[in-house]
Amino acid sequence: MSSEFGEKIKVSIFGESHGEAIGCVIDGLPSGVRLDMDKIYADMSRRAPGKDKFATPRLEKDIPHILSGTLDDVTTGAPLAMIIENTNTRSGDYGNLLTVPRPSHSDYPAYVKYNGFNDIRGGGHFSGRLTAPIVFAGAVAKQILEEKGIVIGAHIFQVGNAFDKAFDKNNVSSDLLKKLTSNNFSVIDDNAEEKMREEIESARMAQDSVGGIIECAVIGVPVGVGGNMFSTVESKLSSILFGVPAVKGVEFGEGFGFASMRGSQANDPYCVKDGKVAVKTNNNGGVLGGITTGAPIIFRVAIKPTPSISQPQQSVNLQTMEEETLVVKGRHDPCIVPRAVPVIEATAALGILDLMT
Amino acid sequence: MSSEFGEKIKVSIFGESHGEAIGCVIDGLPSGVRLDMDKIYADMSRRAPGKDKFATPRLEKDIPHILSGTLDDVTTGAPLAMIIENTNTRSGDYGNLLTVPRPSHSDYPAYVKYNGFNDIRGGGHFSGRLTAPIVFAGAVAKQILEEKGIVIGAHIFQVGNAFDKAFDKNNVSSDLLKKLTSNNFSVIDDNAEEKMREEIESARMAQDSVGGIIECAVIGVPVGVGGNMFSTVESKLSSILFGVPAVKGVEFGEGFGFASMRGSQANDPYCVKDGKVAVKTNNNGGVLGGITTGAPIIFRVAIKPTPSISQPQQSVNLQTMEEETLVVKGRHDPCIVPRAVPVIEATAALGILDLMT
Amino acid sequence: MSSEFGEKIKVSIFGESHGEAIGCVIDGLPSGVRLDMDKIYADMSRRAPGKDKFATPRLEKDIPHILSGTLDDVTTGAPLAMIIENTNTRSGDYGNLLTVPRPSHSDYPAYVKYNGFNDIRGGGHFSGRLTAPIVFAGAVAKQILEEKGIVIGAHIFQVGNAFDKAFDKNNVSSDLLKKLTSNNFSVIDDNAEEKMREEIESARMAQDSVGGIIECAVIGVPVGVGGNMFSTVESKLSSILFGVPAVKGVEFGEGFGFASMRGSQANDPYCVKDGKVAVKTNNNGGVLGGITTGAPIIFRVAIKPTPSISQPQQSVNLQTMEEETLVVKGRHDPCIVPRAVPVIEATAALGILDLMT
Amino acid sequence: MSSEFGEKIKVSIFGESHGEAIGCVIDGLPSGVRLDMDKIYADMSRRAPGKDKFATPRLEKDIPHILSGTLDDVTTGAPLAMIIENTNTRSGDYGNLLTVPRPSHSDYPAYVKYNGFNDIRGGGHFSGRLTAPIVFAGAVAKQILEEKGIVIGAHIFQVGNAFDKAFDKNNVSSDLLKKLTSNNFSVIDDNAEEKMREEIESARMAQDSVGGIIECAVIGVPVGVGGNMFSTVESKLSSILFGVPAVKGVEFGEGFGFASMRGSQANDPYCVKDGKVAVKTNNNGGVLGGITTGAPIIFRVAIKPTPSISQPQQSVNLQTMEEETLVVKGRHDPCIVPRAVPVIEATAALGILDLMT
């Protein structure tokens, strides 16, 4: 039962939503990497709430504070520990007695698993806030990967019934990825943003929430990364992606679309390009037999609608064992998909770095 | 780069398609479990080819031979090693010189990764034949789980454009699962089989192949199994599922369908059932916050069309670096989805057992 | 290359001697354990320097600050993160340019391994100060073990040429262990302390240091803990013990003494005691075939003399590659053995807890 | 509870003394390594019993049979599986009902741990026979290391009261190691053999057994291998060494001798040698701060007298719970130390290879 990811670059995440601090330890980093703190802050800011009316208004000052593992912003090779202090916790607001679990949150199974001892204030260790240290760790990983010519970027492919253009699977440019990662609302087709914002606003007005899909691309990974059987690129990435709260599906390349395809359509023929072997199409999303082909790694992640909605919902009072109507108070983020984009990029970076170390 | 799965129950898979033997070692099994060898053979037989005209005609006698770890079919607690001898390998048929990689197979990235030293005869260690020891190990795991009241079964949900009924996510019976697992062509709606066989036959006639989706259910897992962050049920299962050749997508509950849902539709309200807390719907597929809710665990897996097709395909001669048309000889399985059903069940069993040990 | 220990209870240690803070994350703890903070402080105080003239005079206020994983001192089951701020670092005292490595310290191999980027101030991540979070984590583990009736205690068996009595291997009382763990200078025979202090003082007067041996006992562990092959109790404990700076040898039971013994002397016959199977002697130190026998687990650890001595020593200037005489400034602990006692107990607790989880 | 070792090169050992076969799977080997099978047989032959009157007369034909992972004796990068068939098992000789456990064997704790289901015939999975696959795996590792200029060799340092010369810690030649590894009774000083054989013969005549110490050297490992905290060279090596049956102590360099040394004696000053930094002495056995210094890695391992002796011993009948005198039948190896030498070398090779991969 672990909040840790990775075999060579191990990331251990800790903290609770309303505890004293959240943070992470990154063990196994190479020494001598100069961290560009501005880039780290930029990614963390993309994830941070409170940027506009669509997001949760509670102001978090997610300032990462590095405790060890660097000297003058250069990694020493020792474990890098980072904390973010929780400054706005108002612990008086919550008791720690779970009486009526919120539907589709972790409340009830966590209550059973931890015999009621888990910290439920703000979701405790299950809070989406814990993705902040993931983004931090991923931003560090991204910088190490960038030195190897690897660039990662993601965009919102779908929110409710609004869609962005998909990546051209065999032709993703570094410029496009940089555009996406410099944006708080990352879309390829600028027209998609308005439609998506309408979906979100419509959900918000209905005291509801809405889900979506994020599509991510990793370019520059050489041929031959990953492995057979249980060390496939897909195994590695999915295992960390499904650690991100609200992720309920992961597919590579055509993914579920393969089900209605014929082999003759699905197969990616080889050609010679710039004197090298290349795929003519990239339906497999850059991975064959679990190993990278040199083509862009493309995957999609399904994000369920955030379960926190203001509408009355049916639940059960765990003390009385009576069914009860629950109204979750407070203002809620009607769609976490935009803020989840840098989290998905971060997990991709951590997974790829672990595979390449 | 590992062919091993699991933290507590470790399964190490070895062998090549045309090598001397394939097999596995299962480390960490409890002692005192009486193995029903007939059940193990039954699952292996469901995976084995050659049962009808739709499957590859090469006859494999997949007889598992246990070398250690049992005494009179009862586990001793020591590592259980099993081998299947390859009796029909005709090694003369193949050289080991990869000149023209088959599109969408592992041939090319494996060639780069292993510097040309990997055994390419029949796909070597990447062959689908390596799923035989996975089914064996999974069949052992299933028996241990059954003693805990846990039953696993899967069916073919989609082949090309033919569909089966989906599981009723909140109401999966042990009887249904037993029906599915006693069948070589597992579907819920018997009418689906004919449509699916037509899809497969149509692909075969066109010298083509076709993909599909397998849906799997696990019932009887108690509330509270799994963990937060990177030890979620979804992380564990997906990491092993993506180790199965041809799997390109994994989703839990509504999965990618969540993208167009509102929270009010997606959330699973709680009710009291038989004096216990239960979910009224099970859109989340039995897992919340990475932890089981007690409802059936439901997931779907996308299987790409097998890349082995008889049509001419474009590839590159790695010696001359000229583009070349490749015709893959031999008879091929036009659809591996029916045979993949017990493999998916086996991986689910191994993942759940590892989580519960 | 990891500062992490454990498979089920994972302890990740971070920090540098002169960095901002040191600390640890403990992942996998059970929920619902009430931590007695006073006992934790007591163990940390036994390790802390500055208690008498024999120890290093730099005052460390090793106040552990828990950031997550507890609520009102009760574990929640989420990762427990703890930091100790470094209040007395005077970073101006040191540059980070290693010119002349101290003999028998990690300076030179770490310089090569980390390409000179490692933090060398005060030994950086290699500093003995990093044993403070180990003691913290071990103190937590001890409390969990105590609830299972397991008690751990160690004593200084040897310093230079002064010896304590050895444990009676088959008869170690809880009272004795409690006496040892309530002491800053833990010996069984009170007369031993004076002789040992003389050895230490004599070394200190000679601007020298002295090594020693610590003997540790764990009582109350039931029969059957541990495992065969590479999961033996000895493997688990030694792997963490050799992570403690200055440890250069580990032996169980008679250890190296077995070399000159005959089987007839060495074997531990069985008898019936209180209606249970018991060993009549315990030369094997409570472990047979890697598995506990129910008898006390007894092991000894060799601690080398601390390499920091004030005498001039020969070294090499890494810039000029000329041999040079080095004088290590500052006051040094002439013997770390007394302070290492709670560290050894802590590692034993972490190892046993990991085996029993 | 695992019979597996390693993080990058994983070795999984399986089999029982009187089962059908024993063997191993080595996962993570590089591709393209040509295995010299003669060298592998040579090492296995050094471990095999039956070479002279001092060893157990049961003839084992330890012929390793490679099932996968090589093609024409060259590694493919896929898992290498090897089995040794047990040809001389006479399973009728033993029942599997443990009534009277042999003192100082694993019998009793294994009986408790496995609830009596473990295979006790010949010690089952705990048998010293399981070191044969370790030697095989180590011989493979040795060959990979040899290509990097690393040579490993060990000798019998002590048997009872007979001693060999110790390694000159700072000056171990490849020639000496090759001499040791080409011998069935490895000693530095040829005169030591006779004295040791007398000790062994004397024990045999007394229906007794005798223990010993093996000293091992690894030369050619570059500076900077290993890591801080829990990934020290000592941690890695000890964890696998304590997996070898009968090993009860491990020390590096001066080891337990450090206890009576002063820092001024113990420290290894630096000098310049052939234009490189070198140690003038090597009391630390080639490891500082857990990292290699470039000097020979030197360690010693204590082997307890084999517990199988023909003298009557006291034990307990587990059915009646009465004390009983046990006579262990059959002829026994009075000293396993000579045969353990290649096992220790093998574990050193596996540990070092895992650290360097």
Coordinates of C-alpha atoms in Angstrom, one line a residue, chain B residues 30-205:
Chain B
P30 CA 0.9 -19.8 0.4
S31 CA 1.5 -23.4 1.5
G32 CA -1.3 -26.0 1.8
V33 CA -3.3 -25.1 -1.3
R34 CA -4.6 -28.1 -3.1
L35 CA -4.4 -27.5 -6.9
D36 CA -7.1 -28.8 -9.0
M37 CA -5.1 -29.7 -12.1
D38 CA -8.2 -30.3 -14.2
K39 CA -9.2 -26.7 -13.7
I40 CA -5.8 -25.5 -14.7
Y41 CA -5.8 -27.7 -17.8
A42 CA -9.3 -26.4 -18.7
D43 CA -8.1 -22.7 -18.6
M44 CA -5.0 -23.6 -20.6
S45 CA -7.1 -25.4 -23.1
R46 CA -9.3 -22.3 -23.6
R47 CA -6.2 -20.4 -24.5
A48 CA -4.7 -23.1 -26.7
P49 CA -4.9 -22.7 -30.4
G50 CA -6.1 -25.3 -32.9
K51 CA -9.6 -25.8 -31.4
D52 CA -11.4 -24.7 -34.6
K53 CA -10.9 -23.4 -38.0
F54 CA -10.7 -19.8 -36.8
A55 CA -7.5 -20.4 -34.8
T56 CA -4.0 -21.1 -35.9
P57 CA -3.6 -24.7 -37.0
R58 CA -0.2 -25.4 -35.4
L59 CA -0.9 -27.9 -32.8
E60 CA 0.5 -27.1 -29.4
K61 CA 0.3 -29.6 -26.7
D62 CA 0.4 -27.2 -23.8
I63 CA 1.0 -29.7 -21.1
P64 CA 2.2 -27.9 -18.0
H65 CA 4.8 -29.9 -16.1
I66 CA 5.4 -28.8 -12.5
L67 CA 9.0 -29.1 -11.4
S68 CA 8.8 -27.8 -7.8
G69 CA 6.7 -26.2 -5.2
T70 CA 4.0 -28.9 -4.9
L71 CA 3.8 -32.3 -3.2
D72 CA 0.9 -34.5 -4.3
D73 CA -0.6 -31.4 -6.0
V74 CA -0.5 -29.4 -2.7
T75 CA 1.6 -26.2 -2.6
T76 CA 4.6 -26.4 -0.2
G77 CA 5.2 -22.7 0.0
A78 CA 8.4 -23.0 -2.0
P79 CA 8.6 -21.5 -5.5
L80 CA 6.4 -23.3 -7.9
A81 CA 8.2 -23.8 -11.2
M82 CA 6.4 -25.1 -14.3
I83 CA 7.6 -25.8 -17.8
I84 CA 5.8 -26.5 -21.1
E85 CA 8.1 -28.3 -23.6
N86 CA 8.0 -27.0 -27.1
T87 CA 7.5 -30.1 -29.1
N88 CA 6.8 -28.7 -32.5
T89 CA 9.4 -26.1 -33.1
R90 CA 11.0 -27.1 -36.4
S91 CA 13.9 -24.7 -35.7
G92 CA 15.2 -25.2 -39.2
D93 CA 12.3 -23.1 -40.5
Y94 CA 13.8 -19.9 -39.3
G95 CA 17.1 -18.3 -39.2
N96 CA 17.8 -15.7 -36.6
L97 CA 18.7 -13.0 -39.0
L98 CA 16.1 -10.2 -39.0
T99 CA 16.1 -8.7 -42.4
V100 CA 12.6 -7.3 -42.9
P101 CA 10.7 -6.6 -39.7
R102 CA 7.0 -7.3 -39.7
P103 CA 4.9 -4.2 -39.4
S104 CA 3.3 -3.6 -35.9
H105 CA 5.1 -6.6 -34.4
S106 CA 7.9 -6.1 -31.8
D107 CA 10.5 -7.2 -34.5
Y108 CA 12.1 -3.8 -35.2
P109 CA 12.2 -2.2 -31.7
A110 CA 13.4 -5.5 -30.2
Y111 CA 16.1 -5.7 -32.8
V112 CA 17.3 -2.3 -31.8
K113 CA 17.0 -2.9 -28.1
Y114 CA 18.8 -6.3 -28.1
N115 CA 21.3 -5.4 -30.8
G116 CA 20.0 -8.1 -33.0
F117 CA 20.7 -10.9 -30.5
N118 CA 17.1 -11.6 -29.6
D119 CA 15.6 -14.8 -30.7
I120 CA 13.2 -13.9 -33.6
R121 CA 12.0 -17.4 -34.4
G122 CA 8.3 -17.2 -34.0
G123 CA 8.5 -13.9 -32.2
G124 CA 10.9 -15.4 -29.6
H125 CA 10.1 -14.2 -26.0
F126 CA 7.5 -11.7 -27.5
S127 CA 5.4 -14.5 -28.9
G128 CA 1.8 -14.8 -27.9
R129 CA 2.7 -18.3 -26.9
L130 CA 4.2 -16.8 -23.7
T131 CA 0.7 -16.2 -22.5
A132 CA 0.4 -20.0 -21.8
P133 CA 2.4 -19.7 -18.5
I134 CA 0.5 -16.6 -17.6
V135 CA -2.8 -18.6 -17.9
F136 CA -1.2 -21.4 -15.8
A137 CA -0.1 -18.9 -13.1
G138 CA -3.5 -17.2 -13.2
A139 CA -5.3 -20.5 -12.9
V140 CA -3.3 -21.2 -9.7
A141 CA -4.2 -17.7 -8.4
K142 CA -7.9 -18.2 -9.3
Q143 CA -8.0 -21.3 -7.1
I144 CA -6.5 -19.5 -4.1
L145 CA -9.0 -16.6 -4.7
E146 CA -11.9 -19.0 -5.0
E147 CA -11.3 -20.2 -1.5
K148 CA -11.8 -16.6 -0.4
G149 CA -15.1 -16.4 -2.3
I150 CA -13.7 -14.5 -5.3
V151 CA -14.7 -15.4 -8.8
I152 CA -13.4 -14.0 -12.0
G153 CA -14.8 -14.3 -15.5
A154 CA -14.5 -12.4 -18.8
H155 CA -16.3 -12.3 -22.1
I156 CA -15.7 -11.0 -25.6
F157 CA -17.5 -7.7 -25.6
Q158 CA -16.6 -6.6 -29.1
V159 CA -15.1 -8.1 -32.3
G160 CA -14.9 -5.7 -35.2
N161 CA -18.5 -4.4 -35.4
A162 CA -20.1 -7.2 -33.5
F163 CA -21.1 -6.7 -29.9
D164 CA -22.0 -8.7 -26.9
K165 CA -24.2 -7.4 -24.1
A166 CA -22.1 -5.6 -21.4
F167 CA -22.0 -6.8 -17.8
D168 CA -24.7 -5.4 -15.6
K169 CA -22.0 -3.6 -13.6
N170 CA -23.8 -3.9 -10.2
N171 CA -25.2 -7.3 -10.6
V172 CA -22.8 -10.0 -11.8
S173 CA -23.6 -13.5 -10.7
S174 CA -21.2 -16.3 -10.0
D175 CA -23.2 -18.5 -12.3
L176 CA -22.7 -16.1 -15.2
L177 CA -19.0 -16.1 -14.6
K178 CA -18.8 -19.9 -14.4
K179 CA -20.7 -20.1 -17.7
L180 CA -18.3 -17.8 -19.3
T181 CA -15.2 -19.6 -18.0
S182 CA -16.4 -23.0 -19.2
N183 CA -16.6 -21.8 -22.7
N184 CA -14.1 -21.5 -25.5
F185 CA -15.9 -18.6 -27.0
S186 CA -17.2 -16.6 -24.0
V187 CA -20.1 -14.3 -24.6
I188 CA -23.1 -13.3 -22.4
D189 CA -25.6 -13.2 -25.2
D190 CA -25.4 -16.4 -27.2
N191 CA -26.5 -14.5 -30.3
A192 CA -23.4 -12.5 -30.2
E193 CA -21.2 -15.5 -31.0
E194 CA -22.5 -15.9 -34.5
K195 CA -22.1 -12.2 -35.4
M196 CA -18.6 -12.2 -34.0
R197 CA -17.6 -15.4 -35.9
E198 CA -18.8 -13.8 -39.0
E199 CA -16.6 -10.8 -38.4
I200 CA -13.7 -13.1 -37.9
E201 CA -14.4 -15.3 -40.9
S202 CA -14.8 -12.2 -43.0
A203 CA -11.4 -10.9 -41.9
R204 CA -9.9 -14.3 -42.5
M205 CA -11.3 -14.5 -46.1

